């Protein structure tokens, strides 16, 4: 335990982990070109990580997937997430790493 160091800073990072699937690959492909987004392909999973907040536009995802993507289907596609997930409307899901900013949507 003497080698463990605790850092009390706040990272403001957020992200999702998805099982590798057609939907996950379409989501990753759309998000890949966005500034500040890191995509990590693992053997059976895909991670999307960012700083501050990540906005997922269902219209963009629908176009990339070739069939409708709703916020509810998006949530099913993400096996886990970190940060605060907020559905702003039927077309937008935002993942906040900054909890202060997320509280505006309570």
JSON list of C-alpha atoms in Angstrom, two decimals:
[
{"chain": "A", "resi": 1, "resn": "UNK", "atom": "CA", "xyz": [0.00, 0.00, 0.00]},
{"chain": "A", "resi": 2, "resn": "UNK", "atom": "CA", "xyz": [2.94, 2.38, 0.51]},
{"chain": "A", "resi": 3, "resn": "UNK", "atom": "CA", "xyz": [3.38, 2.56, -3.29]},
{"chain": "A", "resi": 4, "resn": "UNK", "atom": "CA", "xyz": [-0.21, 3.73, -3.90]},
{"chain": "A", "resi": 5, "resn": "UNK", "atom": "CA", "xyz": [-0.64, 7.46, -4.28]},
{"chain": "A", "resi": 6, "resn": "UNK", "atom": "CA", "xyz": [-4.07, 9.12, -4.20]},
{"chain": "A", "resi": 7, "resn": "UNK", "atom": "CA", "xyz": [-4.66, 12.11, -6.44]},
{"chain": "A", "resi": 8, "resn": "UNK", "atom": "CA", "xyz": [-7.64, 14.25, -5.47]},
{"chain": "A", "resi": 9, "resn": "UNK", "atom": "CA", "xyz": [-8.00, 16.08, -8.79]},
{"chain": "A", "resi": 10, "resn": "UNK", "atom": "CA", "xyz": [-11.11, 15.81, -10.94]},
{"chain": "A", "resi": 11, "resn": "UNK", "atom": "CA", "xyz": [-10.54, 14.57, -14.47]},
{"chain": "A", "resi": 12, "resn": "UNK", "atom": "CA", "xyz": [-13.78, 15.63, -16.28]},
{"chain": "A", "resi": 13, "resn": "UNK", "atom": "CA", "xyz": [-13.37, 12.62, -18.55]},
{"chain": "A", "resi": 14, "resn": "UNK", "atom": "CA", "xyz": [-16.35, 10.70, -19.86]},
{"chain": "A", "resi": 15, "resn": "UNK", "atom": "CA", "xyz": [-16.92, 7.82, -22.21]},
{"chain": "A", "resi": 16, "resn": "UNK", "atom": "CA", "xyz": [-18.76, 4.71, -23.27]},
{"chain": "A", "resi": 17, "resn": "UNK", "atom": "CA", "xyz": [-17.75, 1.10, -23.71]},
{"chain": "A", "resi": 18, "resn": "UNK", "atom": "CA", "xyz": [-19.69, -0.97, -26.23]},
{"chain": "A", "resi": 19, "resn": "UNK", "atom": "CA", "xyz": [-19.65, -4.62, -27.20]},
{"chain": "A", "resi": 20, "resn": "UNK", "atom": "CA", "xyz": [-18.24, -4.82, -30.72]},
{"chain": "A", "resi": 21, "resn": "UNK", "atom": "CA", "xyz": [-21.26, -4.88, -33.05]},
{"chain": "A", "resi": 22, "resn": "UNK", "atom": "CA", "xyz": [-22.58, -3.28, -36.24]},
{"chain": "A", "resi": 23, "resn": "UNK", "atom": "CA", "xyz": [-24.12, -0.49, -34.14]},
{"chain": "A", "resi": 24, "resn": "UNK", "atom": "CA", "xyz": [-20.96, 0.07, -32.10]},
{"chain": "A", "resi": 25, "resn": "UNK", "atom": "CA", "xyz": [-18.80, 0.28, -35.21]},
{"chain": "A", "resi": 26, "resn": "UNK", "atom": "CA", "xyz": [-21.18, 2.82, -36.79]},
{"chain": "A", "resi": 27, "resn": "UNK", "atom": "CA", "xyz": [-21.15, 4.93, -33.61]},
{"chain": "A", "resi": 28, "resn": "UNK", "atom": "CA", "xyz": [-17.34, 4.76, -33.41]},
{"chain": "A", "resi": 29, "resn": "UNK", "atom": "CA", "xyz": [-17.00, 5.67, -37.10]},
{"chain": "A", "resi": 30, "resn": "UNK", "atom": "CA", "xyz": [-19.16, 8.79, -36.64]},
{"chain": "A", "resi": 31, "resn": "UNK", "atom": "CA", "xyz": [-17.36, 9.86, -33.47]},
{"chain": "A", "resi": 32, "resn": "UNK", "atom": "CA", "xyz": [-13.84, 9.18, -34.81]},
{"chain": "A", "resi": 33, "resn": "UNK", "atom": "CA", "xyz": [-13.59, 12.47, -36.66]},
{"chain": "A", "resi": 34, "resn": "UNK", "atom": "CA", "xyz": [-14.75, 14.65, -33.78]},
{"chain": "A", "resi": 35, "resn": "UNK", "atom": "CA", "xyz": [-12.19, 16.78, -31.90]},
{"chain": "A", "resi": 36, "resn": "UNK", "atom": "CA", "xyz": [-11.07, 15.50, -28.51]},
{"chain": "A", "resi": 37, "resn": "UNK", "atom": "CA", "xyz": [-12.55, 12.02, -29.00]},
{"chain": "A", "resi": 38, "resn": "UNK", "atom": "CA", "xyz": [-10.42, 8.89, -28.60]},
{"chain": "A", "resi": 39, "resn": "UNK", "atom": "CA", "xyz": [-11.60, 5.59, -30.04]},
{"chain": "A", "resi": 40, "resn": "UNK", "atom": "CA", "xyz": [-10.03, 2.36, -28.79]},
{"chain": "A", "resi": 41, "resn": "UNK", "atom": "CA", "xyz": [-10.76, -0.91, -30.55]},
{"chain": "A", "resi": 42, "resn": "UNK", "atom": "CA", "xyz": [-10.32, -3.92, -28.27]},
{"chain": "A", "resi": 43, "resn": "UNK", "atom": "CA", "xyz": [-10.84, -7.59, -29.21]},
{"chain": "A", "resi": 44, "resn": "UNK", "atom": "CA", "xyz": [-14.53, -7.63, -28.22]},
{"chain": "A", "resi": 45, "resn": "UNK", "atom": "CA", "xyz": [-15.23, -4.02, -27.28]},
{"chain": "A", "resi": 46, "resn": "UNK", "atom": "CA", "xyz": [-15.00, -0.47, -28.54]},
{"chain": "A", "resi": 47, "resn": "UNK", "atom": "CA", "xyz": [-14.34, 2.47, -26.21]},
{"chain": "A", "resi": 48, "resn": "UNK", "atom": "CA", "xyz": [-15.15, 6.10, -26.94]},
{"chain": "A", "resi": 49, "resn": "UNK", "atom": "CA", "xyz": [-13.53, 8.53, -24.50]},
{"chain": "A", "resi": 50, "resn": "UNK", "atom": "CA", "xyz": [-13.51, 12.31, -24.29]},
{"chain": "A", "resi": 51, "resn": "UNK", "atom": "CA", "xyz": [-12.91, 15.29, -22.04]},
{"chain": "A", "resi": 52, "resn": "UNK", "atom": "CA", "xyz": [-15.68, 17.56, -20.71]},
{"chain": "A", "resi": 53, "resn": "UNK", "atom": "CA", "xyz": [-18.58, 16.23, -22.75]},
{"chain": "A", "resi": 54, "resn": "UNK", "atom": "CA", "xyz": [-19.40, 14.02, -25.70]},
{"chain": "A", "resi": 55, "resn": "UNK", "atom": "CA", "xyz": [-22.46, 14.71, -27.84]},
{"chain": "A", "resi": 56, "resn": "UNK", "atom": "CA", "xyz": [-24.07, 11.85, -29.74]},
{"chain": "A", "resi": 57, "resn": "UNK", "atom": "CA", "xyz": [-26.38, 13.02, -32.54]},
{"chain": "A", "resi": 58, "resn": "UNK", "atom": "CA", "xyz": [-28.94, 10.34, -33.35]},
{"chain": "A", "resi": 59, "resn": "UNK", "atom": "CA", "xyz": [-29.49, 11.74, -36.88]},
{"chain": "A", "resi": 60, "resn": "UNK", "atom": "CA", "xyz": [-25.76, 11.30, -37.64]},
{"chain": "A", "resi": 61, "resn": "UNK", "atom": "CA", "xyz": [-25.81, 7.80, -36.17]},
{"chain": "A", "resi": 62, "resn": "UNK", "atom": "CA", "xyz": [-28.97, 6.89, -38.11]},
{"chain": "A", "resi": 63, "resn": "UNK", "atom": "CA", "xyz": [-27.34, 7.98, -41.36]},
{"chain": "A", "resi": 64, "resn": "UNK", "atom": "CA", "xyz": [-24.15, 6.02, -40.67]},
{"chain": "A", "resi": 65, "resn": "UNK", "atom": "CA", "xyz": [-26.03, 2.91, -39.54]},
{"chain": "A", "resi": 66, "resn": "UNK", "atom": "CA", "xyz": [-28.57, 2.93, -42.38]},
{"chain": "A", "resi": 67, "resn": "UNK", "atom": "CA", "xyz": [-31.47, 2.47, -39.98]},
{"chain": "A", "resi": 68, "resn": "UNK", "atom": "CA", "xyz": [-32.97, 4.44, -37.14]},
{"chain": "A", "resi": 69, "resn": "UNK", "atom": "CA", "xyz": [-30.90, 5.01, -34.01]},
{"chain": "A", "resi": 70, "resn": "UNK", "atom": "CA", "xyz": [-32.85, 6.38, -31.07]},
{"chain": "A", "resi": 71, "resn": "UNK", "atom": "CA", "xyz": [-31.53, 7.41, -27.65]},
{"chain": "A", "resi": 72, "resn": "UNK", "atom": "CA", "xyz": [-33.04, 4.21, -26.27]},
{"chain": "A", "resi": 73, "resn": "UNK", "atom": "CA", "xyz": [-31.28, 1.98, -28.81]},
{"chain": "A", "resi": 74, "resn": "UNK", "atom": "CA", "xyz": [-28.11, 3.97, -28.16]},
{"chain": "A", "resi": 75, "resn": "UNK", "atom": "CA", "xyz": [-28.32, 3.17, -24.44]},
{"chain": "A", "resi": 76, "resn": "UNK", "atom": "CA", "xyz": [-28.77, -0.52, -25.25]},
{"chain": "A", "resi": 77, "resn": "UNK", "atom": "CA", "xyz": [-25.68, -0.40, -27.52]},
{"chain": "A", "resi": 78, "resn": "UNK", "atom": "CA", "xyz": [-23.53, 1.03, -24.74]},
{"chain": "A", "resi": 79, "resn": "UNK", "atom": "CA", "xyz": [-22.75, -1.70, -22.25]},
{"chain": "A", "resi": 80, "resn": "UNK", "atom": "CA", "xyz": [-21.38, 0.83, -19.78]},
{"chain": "A", "resi": 81, "resn": "UNK", "atom": "CA", "xyz": [-20.52, 4.50, -19.51]},
{"chain": "A", "resi": 82, "resn": "UNK", "atom": "CA", "xyz": [-18.79, 6.88, -17.17]},
{"chain": "A", "resi": 83, "resn": "UNK", "atom": "CA", "xyz": [-19.86, 10.46, -16.69]},
{"chain": "A", "resi": 84, "resn": "UNK", "atom": "CA", "xyz": [-23.44, 11.71, -16.55]},
{"chain": "A", "resi": 85, "resn": "UNK", "atom": "CA", "xyz": [-25.62, 10.64, -19.50]},
{"chain": "A", "resi": 86, "resn": "UNK", "atom": "CA", "xyz": [-28.42, 13.09, -20.37]},
{"chain": "A", "resi": 87, "resn": "UNK", "atom": "CA", "xyz": [-30.99, 12.72, -23.14]},
{"chain": "A", "resi": 88, "resn": "UNK", "atom": "CA", "xyz": [-31.56, 16.33, -24.25]},
{"chain": "A", "resi": 89, "resn": "UNK", "atom": "CA", "xyz": [-34.25, 15.43, -26.80]},
{"chain": "A", "resi": 90, "resn": "UNK", "atom": "CA", "xyz": [-35.17, 12.60, -29.16]},
{"chain": "A", "resi": 91, "resn": "UNK", "atom": "CA", "xyz": [-32.09, 13.32, -31.29]},
{"chain": "A", "resi": 92, "resn": "UNK", "atom": "CA", "xyz": [-29.33, 14.13, -28.79]},
{"chain": "A", "resi": 93, "resn": "UNK", "atom": "CA", "xyz": [-27.59, 12.25, -25.99]},
{"chain": "A", "resi": 94, "resn": "UNK", "atom": "CA", "xyz": [-24.82, 14.07, -24.13]},
{"chain": "A", "resi": 95, "resn": "UNK", "atom": "CA", "xyz": [-22.32, 12.45, -21.82]},
{"chain": "A", "resi": 96, "resn": "UNK", "atom": "CA", "xyz": [-20.90, 14.95, -19.33]},
{"chain": "A", "resi": 97, "resn": "UNK", "atom": "CA", "xyz": [-17.57, 14.58, -17.57]},
{"chain": "A", "resi": 98, "resn": "UNK", "atom": "CA", "xyz": [-18.09, 17.92, -15.82]},
{"chain": "A", "resi": 99, "resn": "UNK", "atom": "CA", "xyz": [-20.80, 17.31, -13.21]},
{"chain": "A", "resi": 100, "resn": "UNK", "atom": "CA", "xyz": [-21.31, 21.06, -12.70]},
{"chain": "A", "resi": 101, "resn": "UNK", "atom": "CA", "xyz": [-22.34, 21.41, -16.33]},
{"chain": "A", "resi": 102, "resn": "UNK", "atom": "CA", "xyz": [-24.53, 18.30, -16.14]},
{"chain": "A", "resi": 103, "resn": "UNK", "atom": "CA", "xyz": [-26.47, 19.69, -13.17]},
{"chain": "A", "resi": 104, "resn": "UNK", "atom": "CA", "xyz": [-28.02, 22.32, -15.45]},
{"chain": "A", "resi": 105, "resn": "UNK", "atom": "CA", "xyz": [-30.08, 19.47, -16.95]},
{"chain": "A", "resi": 106, "resn": "UNK", "atom": "CA", "xyz": [-31.46, 18.05, -13.71]}
]
